[in-house]
Coordinates of C-alpha atoms and ligand atoms in Angstrom, one line a residue:
M1 CA 1.5 -9.2 -30.8
S2 CA -1.8 -7.4 -31.2
R3 CA -4.4 -7.6 -28.5
K4 CA -8.0 -7.2 -29.4
R5 CA -9.5 -4.2 -27.6
I6 CA -12.4 -4.6 -25.3
V7 CA -14.9 -2.0 -24.0
A8 CA -17.0 -3.3 -21.2
G9 CA -19.9 -1.6 -19.5
N10 CA -20.7 -2.0 -15.8
W11 CA -24.3 -1.0 -15.1
K12 CA -23.9 -1.5 -11.4
M13 CA -27.4 -1.5 -9.7
N14 CA -29.1 0.3 -12.5
M15 CA -31.7 -0.8 -15.2
T16 CA -34.8 -2.9 -14.8
P17 CA -35.3 -5.9 -17.1
A18 CA -37.7 -3.8 -19.3
E19 CA -35.1 -1.0 -19.5
T20 CA -32.4 -3.6 -20.3
V21 CA -34.3 -4.9 -23.4
A22 CA -35.0 -1.3 -24.6
F23 CA -31.4 -0.3 -24.1
I24 CA -29.9 -3.3 -25.9
A25 CA -32.3 -2.8 -28.8
K26 CA -31.0 0.8 -29.3
L27 CA -27.3 -0.2 -28.7
K28 CA -27.3 -3.1 -31.3
P29 CA -27.1 -1.1 -34.5
E30 CA -24.8 1.5 -32.9
V31 CA -22.1 -1.1 -32.1
D32 CA -22.7 -3.4 -35.0
G33 CA -19.3 -4.0 -36.8
A34 CA -17.3 -2.5 -33.9
E35 CA -13.6 -3.4 -34.0
T36 CA -13.5 -4.0 -30.3
D37 CA -15.1 -6.7 -28.1
V38 CA -18.3 -5.2 -26.7
V39 CA -19.4 -6.4 -23.3
M40 CA -22.2 -5.3 -21.0
C41 CA -22.1 -6.4 -17.4
V42 CA -25.6 -6.2 -16.1
P43 CA -27.4 -6.9 -12.8
A44 CA -28.2 -10.5 -12.1
I45 CA -31.9 -10.1 -12.8
D46 CA -31.2 -8.5 -16.2
I47 CA -28.9 -11.3 -17.4
V48 CA -31.6 -13.5 -19.1
P49 CA -33.4 -10.6 -20.8
A50 CA -30.1 -9.1 -21.9
I51 CA -28.9 -12.3 -23.4
T52 CA -32.2 -12.8 -25.2
A53 CA -32.2 -9.2 -26.5
S54 CA -28.6 -9.4 -27.7
R55 CA -28.8 -12.8 -29.4
G56 CA -27.3 -12.7 -32.9
T57 CA -25.3 -9.5 -32.2
N58 CA -21.7 -8.7 -31.2
I59 CA -22.8 -7.7 -27.7
V60 CA -21.6 -10.1 -25.0
I61 CA -23.4 -10.2 -21.7
G62 CA -21.4 -10.3 -18.5
A63 CA -22.2 -10.5 -14.8
Q64 CA -21.0 -8.2 -12.1
N65 CA -20.3 -10.9 -9.5
M66 CA -20.2 -14.6 -8.8
H67 CA -19.9 -16.9 -5.8
Y68 CA -17.0 -19.3 -5.6
E69 CA -19.1 -22.2 -4.4
E70 CA -21.0 -24.4 -6.8
S71 CA -24.3 -24.3 -4.9
G72 CA -25.7 -24.2 -1.4
A73 CA -26.9 -22.1 1.5
Y74 CA -25.7 -18.7 0.2
T75 CA -28.8 -16.6 0.1
G76 CA -28.8 -13.9 -2.5
E77 CA -25.7 -15.3 -4.3
I78 CA -25.3 -16.5 -7.9
S79 CA -23.2 -19.5 -8.9
P80 CA -20.8 -20.0 -11.8
S81 CA -23.0 -22.7 -13.4
M82 CA -26.0 -20.5 -13.2
L83 CA -24.2 -17.8 -15.2
V84 CA -22.9 -20.3 -17.7
D85 CA -26.3 -21.9 -18.2
A86 CA -27.8 -18.5 -18.8
G87 CA -25.3 -17.8 -21.5
V88 CA -23.0 -15.4 -19.6
K89 CA -19.4 -15.3 -21.0
C90 CA -17.6 -13.1 -18.6
V91 CA -17.8 -11.7 -15.1
I92 CA -16.4 -8.7 -13.2
L93 CA -14.6 -9.8 -10.1
G94 CA -13.2 -7.6 -7.3
H95 CA -14.8 -4.3 -8.2
S96 CA -13.8 -1.8 -5.6
E97 CA -17.4 -1.3 -4.6
R98 CA -17.8 -5.0 -3.8
R99 CA -14.4 -5.0 -2.0
E100 CA -15.7 -2.1 0.1
Y101 CA -19.4 -2.7 0.7
N102 CA -19.4 -6.5 0.5
H103 CA -16.1 -7.0 2.2
E104 CA -14.6 -9.1 -0.6
T105 CA -11.0 -10.1 0.2
D106 CA -8.2 -11.1 -2.1
D107 CA -8.5 -14.6 -0.7
M108 CA -12.2 -14.7 -1.8
L109 CA -11.3 -13.3 -5.2
N110 CA -8.6 -15.9 -5.7
K111 CA -11.3 -18.6 -5.1
K112 CA -13.7 -16.8 -7.4
L113 CA -11.1 -16.5 -10.2
K114 CA -10.3 -20.2 -10.0
K115 CA -14.0 -21.1 -10.2
A116 CA -14.6 -18.7 -13.1
F117 CA -11.7 -20.3 -15.1
E118 CA -13.0 -23.8 -14.2
H119 CA -16.3 -22.9 -15.8
G120 CA -14.9 -21.2 -18.9
L121 CA -15.9 -17.7 -17.8
T122 CA -13.6 -14.8 -18.7
P123 CA -13.0 -12.8 -15.5
I124 CA -12.5 -9.0 -15.6
L125 CA -10.4 -8.6 -12.4
C126 CA -10.5 -5.1 -11.0
C127 CA -7.6 -3.6 -9.1
G128 CA -6.7 -0.1 -8.1
E129 CA -5.5 2.3 -5.4
T130 CA -7.3 4.8 -3.1
L131 CA -6.5 8.5 -3.3
K132 CA -4.6 8.1 0.0
Q133 CA -2.4 5.3 -1.3
R134 CA -1.7 7.4 -4.4
E135 CA -0.7 10.3 -2.2
M136 CA 1.5 8.1 -0.1
D137 CA 3.2 6.9 -3.3
I138 CA 2.4 3.2 -2.7
T139 CA 0.1 2.7 -5.8
G140 CA 2.5 0.3 -7.4
D141 CA 3.2 -1.7 -4.3
F142 CA -0.5 -2.0 -3.5
I143 CA -1.5 -3.2 -7.0
R144 CA 1.3 -5.7 -7.1
M145 CA 0.1 -7.1 -3.8
Q146 CA -3.5 -7.3 -5.1
L147 CA -2.4 -9.1 -8.2
K148 CA -0.1 -11.5 -6.4
S149 CA -2.8 -12.5 -4.0
D150 CA -5.7 -12.6 -6.5
L151 CA -3.7 -14.6 -9.1
A152 CA -2.0 -17.0 -6.7
G153 CA -1.9 -20.5 -8.2
I154 CA -3.5 -19.4 -11.5
S155 CA -1.9 -20.7 -14.7
E156 CA -0.4 -18.6 -17.4
I157 CA -2.9 -19.9 -19.9
D158 CA -5.8 -18.6 -17.7
V159 CA -4.1 -15.3 -17.2
Q160 CA -3.5 -14.9 -21.0
N161 CA -7.3 -15.2 -21.5
M162 CA -8.4 -12.9 -18.7
V163 CA -8.9 -9.1 -18.5
I164 CA -7.4 -7.0 -15.8
A165 CA -9.1 -3.6 -15.2
Y166 CA -7.0 -0.9 -13.6
E167 CA -9.6 1.2 -11.7
P168 CA -8.2 3.9 -9.4
I169 CA -10.8 4.2 -6.7
W170 CA -10.5 8.0 -6.7
A171 CA -11.6 8.1 -10.3
I172 CA -14.6 5.8 -10.1
G173 CA -17.9 7.7 -10.4
T174 CA -16.2 11.0 -9.4
G175 CA -15.8 12.6 -12.8
E176 CA -12.1 12.8 -12.1
T177 CA -10.4 10.7 -14.7
A178 CA -6.8 9.6 -14.5
T179 CA -4.7 11.3 -17.1
A180 CA -3.7 9.1 -20.0
E181 CA -0.1 9.2 -18.7
Q182 CA -1.2 8.2 -15.1
A183 CA -3.4 5.4 -16.5
E184 CA -0.6 4.2 -18.9
E185 CA 2.0 4.2 -16.1
V186 CA -0.1 1.9 -13.9
C187 CA -1.3 -0.4 -16.8
G188 CA 2.4 -0.7 -17.8
L189 CA 3.3 -1.6 -14.2
I190 CA 0.6 -4.2 -14.2
R191 CA 2.0 -5.7 -17.4
N192 CA 5.5 -5.8 -15.9
C193 CA 4.1 -7.4 -12.8
I194 CA 2.4 -10.2 -14.9
E195 CA 5.8 -10.7 -16.8
E196 CA 7.6 -11.1 -13.4
M197 CA 4.9 -13.5 -12.2
Y198 CA 4.6 -15.4 -15.4
D199 CA 6.5 -14.7 -18.6
E200 CA 6.8 -12.2 -21.5
D201 CA 4.2 -14.0 -23.7
T202 CA 1.6 -13.9 -20.9
A203 CA 2.3 -10.2 -20.3
E204 CA 1.9 -9.5 -24.0
M205 CA -1.3 -11.4 -24.3
V206 CA -3.3 -10.4 -21.2
R207 CA -5.7 -7.5 -21.8
I208 CA -5.4 -4.6 -19.4
I209 CA -8.1 -2.0 -19.5
Y210 CA -8.7 1.3 -17.7
G211 CA -11.8 2.3 -15.7
G212 CA -12.7 5.5 -13.9
S213 CA -14.9 8.2 -15.3
V214 CA -14.2 7.3 -19.0
N215 CA -16.5 9.2 -21.3
A216 CA -16.8 9.9 -25.1
G217 CA -14.5 12.9 -24.7
N218 CA -11.5 11.1 -23.0
A219 CA -11.8 7.5 -24.2
A220 CA -9.7 7.9 -27.5
Q221 CA -6.7 9.3 -25.7
L222 CA -6.8 6.8 -22.9
F223 CA -7.3 3.8 -25.3
S224 CA -4.5 4.9 -27.6
Q225 CA -1.9 4.3 -24.9
P226 CA 0.3 1.2 -25.6
D227 CA -0.6 -0.7 -22.5
I228 CA -4.3 0.2 -22.4
D229 CA -6.5 -2.3 -24.3
G230 CA -9.8 -0.7 -23.7
G231 CA -12.0 0.4 -20.9
L232 CA -14.4 -0.6 -18.1
I233 CA -17.2 2.0 -18.2
G234 CA -19.6 2.7 -15.4
G235 CA -21.8 5.8 -15.6
A236 CA -21.4 6.3 -19.3
S237 CA -22.5 2.7 -20.1
L238 CA -26.0 3.7 -19.1
K239 CA -26.2 6.3 -21.9
P240 CA -26.1 6.3 -25.7
E241 CA -22.6 7.7 -25.1
F242 CA -21.4 4.1 -24.6
A243 CA -21.6 3.4 -28.3
K244 CA -19.4 6.4 -29.0
I245 CA -16.8 5.1 -26.5
V246 CA -16.9 1.7 -28.3
N247 CA -16.4 3.3 -31.7
C248 CA -13.9 6.0 -30.6
Ligands
PEP301 C1 -16.8 1.4 -12.7 O1 -17.7 1.3 -11.9 O2 -16.2 0.3 -13.0 C2 -16.5 2.7 -13.3 C3 -15.4 2.8 -14.0 O3 -17.4 3.7 -13.1 P1 -17.4 5.1 -13.8 O4 -17.1 5.0 -15.2 O5 -18.7 5.7 -13.5 O6 -16.3 5.9 -13.1

């Protein structure tokens, strides 16, 4: 079974609406005809201009977060129907920065995932260990625990259509990339965990990507691993280098 590769950018808290329009205009011809799915997850305020600027192209616009309630007194939050109405197709959930700075728990993420599926959004669920956990040799146990909590009660059909991003926290924004072997080992472990939780077909179909200091120099080696179906790109998604990663 062949899985279509996906390269998703995560702009984090970068780019104004005007910068968004200019960046997408330059990116369009560079990724036109790419063999991978191309996604750019932009700040909430950039969603509408990004969707307008990318209309008619192969660039899919995603969000970086979403609340699990439909509406209500949640100042500063964004609801699933707001994203869908704007034309968003996918949403990053559980990025380690949100887990750390916004205190997102696995329980909240489980609710967010269910809401995303209910609204037809494709979640990109992030998981990954700290340096301390890696040194303590509990990476596998920790990631299994994250997946079991985050995916509790979610059907195999939904899991088949989602994306799981393995993002070791020690590699995010640090310039220290996991080696292709390290990344493959954990992405393989994630696939095994999905097989244990669901079945072989689901494990074969779910797309598992790697994120953590991916750049144009290391992407090809990482993405050529059998269990790595693409990447989640932070810093390099803000540069023309992103197109090189998509086409690598
Ligand atoms: C990320 O924020 O998801 C990420 C992978 O960042 P970077 O590529 O900058 O390490």
